[in-house]
Coordinates of C-alpha atoms and ligand atoms in Angstrom, one line a residue:
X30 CA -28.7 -10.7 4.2
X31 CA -26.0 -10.0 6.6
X32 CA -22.8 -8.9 5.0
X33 CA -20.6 -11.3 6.6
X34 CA -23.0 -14.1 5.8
X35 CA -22.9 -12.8 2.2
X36 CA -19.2 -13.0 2.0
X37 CA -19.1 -16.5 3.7
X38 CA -21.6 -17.7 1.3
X39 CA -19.8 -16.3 -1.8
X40 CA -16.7 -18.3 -0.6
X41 CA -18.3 -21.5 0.2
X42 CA -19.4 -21.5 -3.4
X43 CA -16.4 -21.1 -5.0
X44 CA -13.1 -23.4 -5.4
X45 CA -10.9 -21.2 -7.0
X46 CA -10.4 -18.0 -5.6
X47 CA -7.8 -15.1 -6.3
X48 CA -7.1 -12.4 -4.1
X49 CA -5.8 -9.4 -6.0
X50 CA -3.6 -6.0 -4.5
X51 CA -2.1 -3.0 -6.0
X52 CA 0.4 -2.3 -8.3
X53 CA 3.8 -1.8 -6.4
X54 CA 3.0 -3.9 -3.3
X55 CA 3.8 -2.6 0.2
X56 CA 3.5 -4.4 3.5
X57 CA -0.4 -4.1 4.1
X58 CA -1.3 -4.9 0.4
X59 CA 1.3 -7.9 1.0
X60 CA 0.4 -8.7 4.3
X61 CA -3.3 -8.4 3.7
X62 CA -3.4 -10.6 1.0
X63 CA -1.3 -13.1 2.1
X64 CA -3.3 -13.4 5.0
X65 CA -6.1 -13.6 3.2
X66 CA -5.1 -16.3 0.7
X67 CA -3.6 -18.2 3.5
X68 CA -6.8 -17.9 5.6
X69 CA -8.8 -19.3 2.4
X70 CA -6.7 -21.9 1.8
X71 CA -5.3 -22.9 5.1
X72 CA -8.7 -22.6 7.3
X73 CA -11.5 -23.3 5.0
X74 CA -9.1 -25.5 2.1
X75 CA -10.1 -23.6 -1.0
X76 CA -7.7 -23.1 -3.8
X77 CA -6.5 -19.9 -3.4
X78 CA -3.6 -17.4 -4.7
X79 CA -2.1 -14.1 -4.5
X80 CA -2.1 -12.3 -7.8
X81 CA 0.4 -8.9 -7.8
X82 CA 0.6 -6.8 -10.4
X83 CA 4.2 -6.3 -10.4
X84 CA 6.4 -7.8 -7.6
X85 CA 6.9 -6.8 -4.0
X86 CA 10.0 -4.6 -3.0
X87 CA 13.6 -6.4 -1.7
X88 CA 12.6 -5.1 1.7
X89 CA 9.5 -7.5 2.1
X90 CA 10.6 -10.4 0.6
X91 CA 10.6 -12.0 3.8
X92 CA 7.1 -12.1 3.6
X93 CA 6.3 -14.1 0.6
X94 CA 9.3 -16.4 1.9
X95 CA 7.6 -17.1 5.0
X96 CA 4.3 -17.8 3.2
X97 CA 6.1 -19.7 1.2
X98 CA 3.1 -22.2 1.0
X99 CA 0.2 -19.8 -0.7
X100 CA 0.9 -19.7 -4.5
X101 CA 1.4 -16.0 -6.3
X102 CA 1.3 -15.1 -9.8
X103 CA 3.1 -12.1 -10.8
X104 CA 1.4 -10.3 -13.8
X105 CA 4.6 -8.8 -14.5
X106 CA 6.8 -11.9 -14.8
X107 CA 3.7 -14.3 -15.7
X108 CA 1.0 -12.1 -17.4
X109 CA -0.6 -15.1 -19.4
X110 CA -0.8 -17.2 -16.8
X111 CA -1.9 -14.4 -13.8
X112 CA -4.5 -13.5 -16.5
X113 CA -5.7 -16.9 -17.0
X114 CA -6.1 -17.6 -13.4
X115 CA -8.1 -14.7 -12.7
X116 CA -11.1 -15.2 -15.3
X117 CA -10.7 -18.9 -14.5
X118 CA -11.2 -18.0 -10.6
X119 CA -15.1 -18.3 -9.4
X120 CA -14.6 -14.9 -6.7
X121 CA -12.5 -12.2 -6.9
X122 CA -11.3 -10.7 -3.7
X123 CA -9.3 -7.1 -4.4
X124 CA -7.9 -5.8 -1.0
X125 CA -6.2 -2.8 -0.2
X126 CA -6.9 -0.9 -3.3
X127 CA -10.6 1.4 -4.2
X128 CA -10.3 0.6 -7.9
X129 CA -9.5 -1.7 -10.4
X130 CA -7.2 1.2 -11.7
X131 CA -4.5 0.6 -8.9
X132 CA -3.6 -3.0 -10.4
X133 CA -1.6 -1.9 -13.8
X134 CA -1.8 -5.0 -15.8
X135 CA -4.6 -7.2 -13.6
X136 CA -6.9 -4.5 -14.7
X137 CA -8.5 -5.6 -17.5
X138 CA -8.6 -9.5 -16.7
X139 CA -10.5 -8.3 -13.4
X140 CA -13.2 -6.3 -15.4
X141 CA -13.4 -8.9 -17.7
X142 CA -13.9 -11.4 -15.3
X143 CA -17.6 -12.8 -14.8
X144 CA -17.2 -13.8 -11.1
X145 CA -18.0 -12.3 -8.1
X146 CA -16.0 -9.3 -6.9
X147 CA -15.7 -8.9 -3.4
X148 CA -13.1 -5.3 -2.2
X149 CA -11.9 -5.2 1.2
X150 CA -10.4 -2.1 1.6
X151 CA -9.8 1.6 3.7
X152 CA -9.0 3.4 1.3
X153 CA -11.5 7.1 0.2
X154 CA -13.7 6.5 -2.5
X155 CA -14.0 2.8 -3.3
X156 CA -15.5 1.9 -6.6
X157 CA -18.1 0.3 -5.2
X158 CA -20.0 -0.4 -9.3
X159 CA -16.9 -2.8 -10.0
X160 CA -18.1 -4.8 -6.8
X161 CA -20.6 -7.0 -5.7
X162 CA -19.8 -6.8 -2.0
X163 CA -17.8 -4.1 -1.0
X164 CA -16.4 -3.7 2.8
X165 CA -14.6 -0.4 3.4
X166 CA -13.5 1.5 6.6
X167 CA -12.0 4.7 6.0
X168 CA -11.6 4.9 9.7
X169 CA -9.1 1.9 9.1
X170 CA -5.2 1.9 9.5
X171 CA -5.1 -0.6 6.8
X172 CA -6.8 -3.0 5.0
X173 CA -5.0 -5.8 7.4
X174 CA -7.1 -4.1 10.1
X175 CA -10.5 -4.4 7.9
X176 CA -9.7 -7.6 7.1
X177 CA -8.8 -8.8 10.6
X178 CA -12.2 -7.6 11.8
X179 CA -13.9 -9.3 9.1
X180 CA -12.2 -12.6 9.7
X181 CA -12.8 -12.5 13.3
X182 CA -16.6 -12.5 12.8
X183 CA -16.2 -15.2 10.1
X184 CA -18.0 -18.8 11.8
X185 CA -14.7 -20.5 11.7
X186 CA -12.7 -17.9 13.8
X187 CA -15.5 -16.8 16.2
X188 CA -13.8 -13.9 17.9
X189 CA -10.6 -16.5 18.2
X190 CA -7.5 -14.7 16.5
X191 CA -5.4 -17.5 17.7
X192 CA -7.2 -20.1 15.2
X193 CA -5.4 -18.4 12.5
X194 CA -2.0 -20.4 11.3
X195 CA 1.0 -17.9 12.7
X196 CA 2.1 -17.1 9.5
X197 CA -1.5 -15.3 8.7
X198 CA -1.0 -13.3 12.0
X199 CA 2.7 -12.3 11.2
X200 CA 1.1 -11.3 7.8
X201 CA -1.1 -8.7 9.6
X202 CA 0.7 -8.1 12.0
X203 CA 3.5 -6.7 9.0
X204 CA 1.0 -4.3 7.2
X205 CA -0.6 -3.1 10.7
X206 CA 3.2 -2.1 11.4
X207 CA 3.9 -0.7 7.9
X208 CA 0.9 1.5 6.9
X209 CA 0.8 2.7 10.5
X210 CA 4.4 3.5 10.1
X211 CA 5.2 1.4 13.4
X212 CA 1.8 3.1 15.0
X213 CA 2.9 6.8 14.6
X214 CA -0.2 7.3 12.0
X215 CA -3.6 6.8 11.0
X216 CA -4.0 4.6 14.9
X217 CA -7.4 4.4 16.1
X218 CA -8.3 2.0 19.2
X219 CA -9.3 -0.4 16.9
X220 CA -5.7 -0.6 15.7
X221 CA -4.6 -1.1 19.0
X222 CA -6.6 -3.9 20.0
X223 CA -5.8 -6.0 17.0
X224 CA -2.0 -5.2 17.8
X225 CA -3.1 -6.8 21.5
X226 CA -4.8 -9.5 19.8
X227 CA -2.7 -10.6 17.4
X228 CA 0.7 -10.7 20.0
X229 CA -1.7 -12.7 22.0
X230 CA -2.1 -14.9 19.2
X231 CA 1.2 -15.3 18.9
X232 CA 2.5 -12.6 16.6
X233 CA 6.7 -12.1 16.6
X234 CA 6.7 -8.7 16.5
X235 CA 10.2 -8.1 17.0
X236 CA 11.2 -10.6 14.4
X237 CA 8.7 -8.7 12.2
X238 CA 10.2 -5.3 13.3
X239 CA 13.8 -6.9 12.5
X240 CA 13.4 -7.9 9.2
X241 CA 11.0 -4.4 8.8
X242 CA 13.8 -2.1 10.3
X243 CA 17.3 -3.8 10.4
X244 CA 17.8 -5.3 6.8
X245 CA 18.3 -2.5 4.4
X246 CA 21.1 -2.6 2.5
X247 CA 24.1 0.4 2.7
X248 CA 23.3 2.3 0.2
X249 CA 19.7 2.9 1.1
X250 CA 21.1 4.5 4.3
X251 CA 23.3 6.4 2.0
X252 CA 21.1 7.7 0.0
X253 CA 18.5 8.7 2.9
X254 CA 21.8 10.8 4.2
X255 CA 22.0 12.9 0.8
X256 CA 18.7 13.5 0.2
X257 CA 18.3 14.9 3.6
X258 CA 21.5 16.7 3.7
X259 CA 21.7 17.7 0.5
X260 CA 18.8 17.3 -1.9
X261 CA 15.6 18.8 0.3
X262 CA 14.5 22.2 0.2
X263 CA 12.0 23.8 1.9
X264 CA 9.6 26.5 0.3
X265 CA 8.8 29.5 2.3
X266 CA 5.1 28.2 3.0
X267 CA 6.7 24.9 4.8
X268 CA 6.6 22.8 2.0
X269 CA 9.8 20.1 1.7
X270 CA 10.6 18.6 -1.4
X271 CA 13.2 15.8 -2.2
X272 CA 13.6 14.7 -5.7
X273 CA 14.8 11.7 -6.9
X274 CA 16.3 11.8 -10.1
X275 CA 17.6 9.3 -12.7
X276 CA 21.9 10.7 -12.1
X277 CA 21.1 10.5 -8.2
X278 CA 19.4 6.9 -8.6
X279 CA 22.4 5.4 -10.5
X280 CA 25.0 7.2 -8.0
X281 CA 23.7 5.2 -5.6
X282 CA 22.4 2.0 -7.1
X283 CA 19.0 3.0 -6.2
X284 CA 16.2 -0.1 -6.4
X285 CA 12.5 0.3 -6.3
X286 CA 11.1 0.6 -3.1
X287 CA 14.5 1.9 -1.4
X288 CA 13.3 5.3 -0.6
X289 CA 10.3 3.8 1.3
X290 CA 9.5 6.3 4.5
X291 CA 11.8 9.2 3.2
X292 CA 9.0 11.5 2.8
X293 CA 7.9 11.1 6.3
X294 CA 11.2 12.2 7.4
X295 CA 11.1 16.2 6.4
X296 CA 8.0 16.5 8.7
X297 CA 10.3 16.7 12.0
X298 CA 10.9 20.2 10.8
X299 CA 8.6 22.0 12.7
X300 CA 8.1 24.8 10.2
X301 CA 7.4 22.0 8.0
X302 CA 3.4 21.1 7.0
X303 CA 3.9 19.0 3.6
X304 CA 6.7 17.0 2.8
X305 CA 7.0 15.4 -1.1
X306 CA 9.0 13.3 -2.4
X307 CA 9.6 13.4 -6.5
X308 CA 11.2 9.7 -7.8
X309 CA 12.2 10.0 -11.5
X310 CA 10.8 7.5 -13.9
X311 CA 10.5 6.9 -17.5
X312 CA 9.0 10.5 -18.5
X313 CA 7.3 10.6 -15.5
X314 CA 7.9 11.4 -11.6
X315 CA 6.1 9.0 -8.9
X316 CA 5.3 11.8 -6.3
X317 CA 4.3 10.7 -2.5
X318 CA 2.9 13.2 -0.4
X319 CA 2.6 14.0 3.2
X320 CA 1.2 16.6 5.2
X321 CA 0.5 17.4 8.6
X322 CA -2.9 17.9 10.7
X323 CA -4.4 20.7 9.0
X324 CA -3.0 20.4 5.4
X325 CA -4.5 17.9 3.2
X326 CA -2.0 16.2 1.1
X327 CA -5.0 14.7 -0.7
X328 CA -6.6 17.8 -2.0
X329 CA -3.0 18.6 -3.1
X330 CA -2.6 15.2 -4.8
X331 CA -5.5 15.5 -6.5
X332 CA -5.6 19.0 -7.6
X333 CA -1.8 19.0 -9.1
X334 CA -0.5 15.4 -9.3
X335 CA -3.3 13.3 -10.8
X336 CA -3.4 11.4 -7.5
X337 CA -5.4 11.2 -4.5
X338 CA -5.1 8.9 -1.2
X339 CA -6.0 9.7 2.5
X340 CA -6.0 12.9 4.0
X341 CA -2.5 13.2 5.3
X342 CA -0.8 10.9 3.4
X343 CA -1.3 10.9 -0.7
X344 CA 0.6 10.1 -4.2
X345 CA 0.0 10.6 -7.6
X346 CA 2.3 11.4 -10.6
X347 CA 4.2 14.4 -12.6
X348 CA 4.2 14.2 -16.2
X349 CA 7.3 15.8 -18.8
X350 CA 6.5 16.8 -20.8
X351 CA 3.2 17.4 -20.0
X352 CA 2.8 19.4 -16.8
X353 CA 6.0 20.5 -16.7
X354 CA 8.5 20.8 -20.1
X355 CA 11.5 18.8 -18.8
X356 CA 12.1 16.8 -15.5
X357 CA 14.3 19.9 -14.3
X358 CA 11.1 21.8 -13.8
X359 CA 10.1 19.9 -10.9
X360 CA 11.1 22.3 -8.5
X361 CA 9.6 25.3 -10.0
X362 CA 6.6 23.1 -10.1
X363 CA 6.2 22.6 -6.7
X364 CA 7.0 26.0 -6.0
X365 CA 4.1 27.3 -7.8
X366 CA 1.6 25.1 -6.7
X367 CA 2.4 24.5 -3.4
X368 CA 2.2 28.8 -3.0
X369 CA -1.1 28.5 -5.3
X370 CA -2.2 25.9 -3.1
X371 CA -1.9 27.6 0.7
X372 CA -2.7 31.3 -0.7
X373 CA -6.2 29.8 -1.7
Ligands
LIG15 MN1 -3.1 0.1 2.9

């Protein structure tokens, strides 16, 4: 049976239906799922919600705000509840994540759950056991651009973007911006169509870009300026590396999700070809990687960090002690393994 048919079938079958992302949301695990859940309940009036696994960053509150109308359960704030609605739920959508591993807490409701699992996603590797119908595009920009497709061969939509309510196409429109970083990445002519389509639909980009952009608060800018001017260091094999730690955090009031983009920043350098950003947690660092064409900030995730991701543009996490003694190590760390790493 066609796939699309499958999925169409799955959903006509079900009432309830949660739509599940990763663990620390960004704006295309937000704006997918939102889209989503608005599309389920809005277009084809199921019962739908958003579950997160922790809530979405200060920066993209506007989103949940302007889809104010699709209900989300916070496992964090609400585990009993967000637990109780997923095995309660007759299909399980997961979007914008390969594993149930990326949802923290929702993890072991969504194995538990007896439903049918349906993953939309773009991400390398999807588990594709935990599922029962399993769309992914590596050659995606985002999940909001799988899903978009998807939708737009759905019965309802028929090719017609602008049948979707506006606050679905600001949704996409939001994590097509964000995990393209404003279509400087990962853009394939696919990307740019659905961009066409969805301002013809309607889409207020530069609303979207404004509240994207132009509503950080001061110290985030202040924060961006010492990390660049004083914190990074560059390796002599063009590795940069800015580290976040707990005293620089609480000089500047630092709140999850403020450093957002910084890594990106470092590769302007020209001499530069991975850039990694090191943010301090409790015995841990969250490390995001990026490289350039050429460099695979993957293998390097994956090898050293316990991570993995796309190809230029990866994460995982540094352990103390563990991998390194004490969180002062981090440097040397990267050191080594970055000159381990390009002398293979
Ligand atoms: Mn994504």
């Amino acid at each position: 049976m066609d796939k699309i048919k499958n999925l169409e079938r799955l959903i006509a079958e079900s009432s309830a239906i949660t739509v599940a992302v990763h663990t620390h949301p960004d704006g295309d695990a937000l704006g997918s799922g939102l889209a989503l859940a608005g599309f389920l309940r809005d277009c084809l009036g199921k019962d739908a919600v958003l579950a997160l696994p922790d809530s979405q960053p200060q920066s993209l509150s506007f989103l949940i705000e302007e889809n104010a109308s699709i209900p989300v359960l916070v496992h964090t704030e609400n585990p009993v509840e967000t637990e109780r609605r997923i095995l309660a739920s007759s299909l399980v959508i997961c979007i914008d994540l390969n594993a149930f591993d990326r949802t923290a807490g929702l993890r072991e409701a969504l194995a538990a759950s007896t439903a049918p699992k349906v993953l939309i996603d773009h991400h390398l590797n999807p588990d594709t056991e935990s599922f029962d119908l399993v769309f992914s595009t590596i050659e995606s920009s985002s999940a909001c651009e799988v899903l978009f497709n998807l939708l737009m061969k759905t019965d309802y939509l028929a090719g017609s973007a602008s049948r979707l309510p506006r606050h679905c196409i600001n949704a996409l429109m939001t994590g097509l911006t964000t995990d393209t970083n404003n279509f400087a990445n990962s853009v394939f002519p696919s990307t740019l169509e659905m961009a066409s389509r969805l301002i013809e639909a309607g889409a207020e980009r530069n609303r979207i870009l404004n509240s994207l952009y132009n509503c950080y608060r001061e110290n985030r800018i202040r924060l961006m300026g010492y990390m660049l001017g004083e914190n990074l260091t560059i390796t002599p094999d063009g590795v940069a590396c800015m580290i976040l730690d707990k005293a620089i955090q609480e000089r500047f009031g630092f709140i999850r999700g403020e450093a957002e983009g910084f890594v990106n920043m470092p590769l302007a350098i020209r001499e530069v070809r991975m850039s990694i950003l090191l943010t301090e947690d409790d015995g841990l660092f969250r490390v995001s990687i990026r490289s350039k064409e050429g460099t695979s900030a993957n293998t390097y995730a994956k090898e050293y960090f316990h991570g993995g991701g796309h190809e230029l543009a990866a994460g995982g996490k540094l352990f103390f002690p563990g991998d390194i003694p004490e969180a002062g190590d981090a440097q040397a760390y990267i050191l080594n393994t970055s000159s381990k790493f390009f002398r293979r």
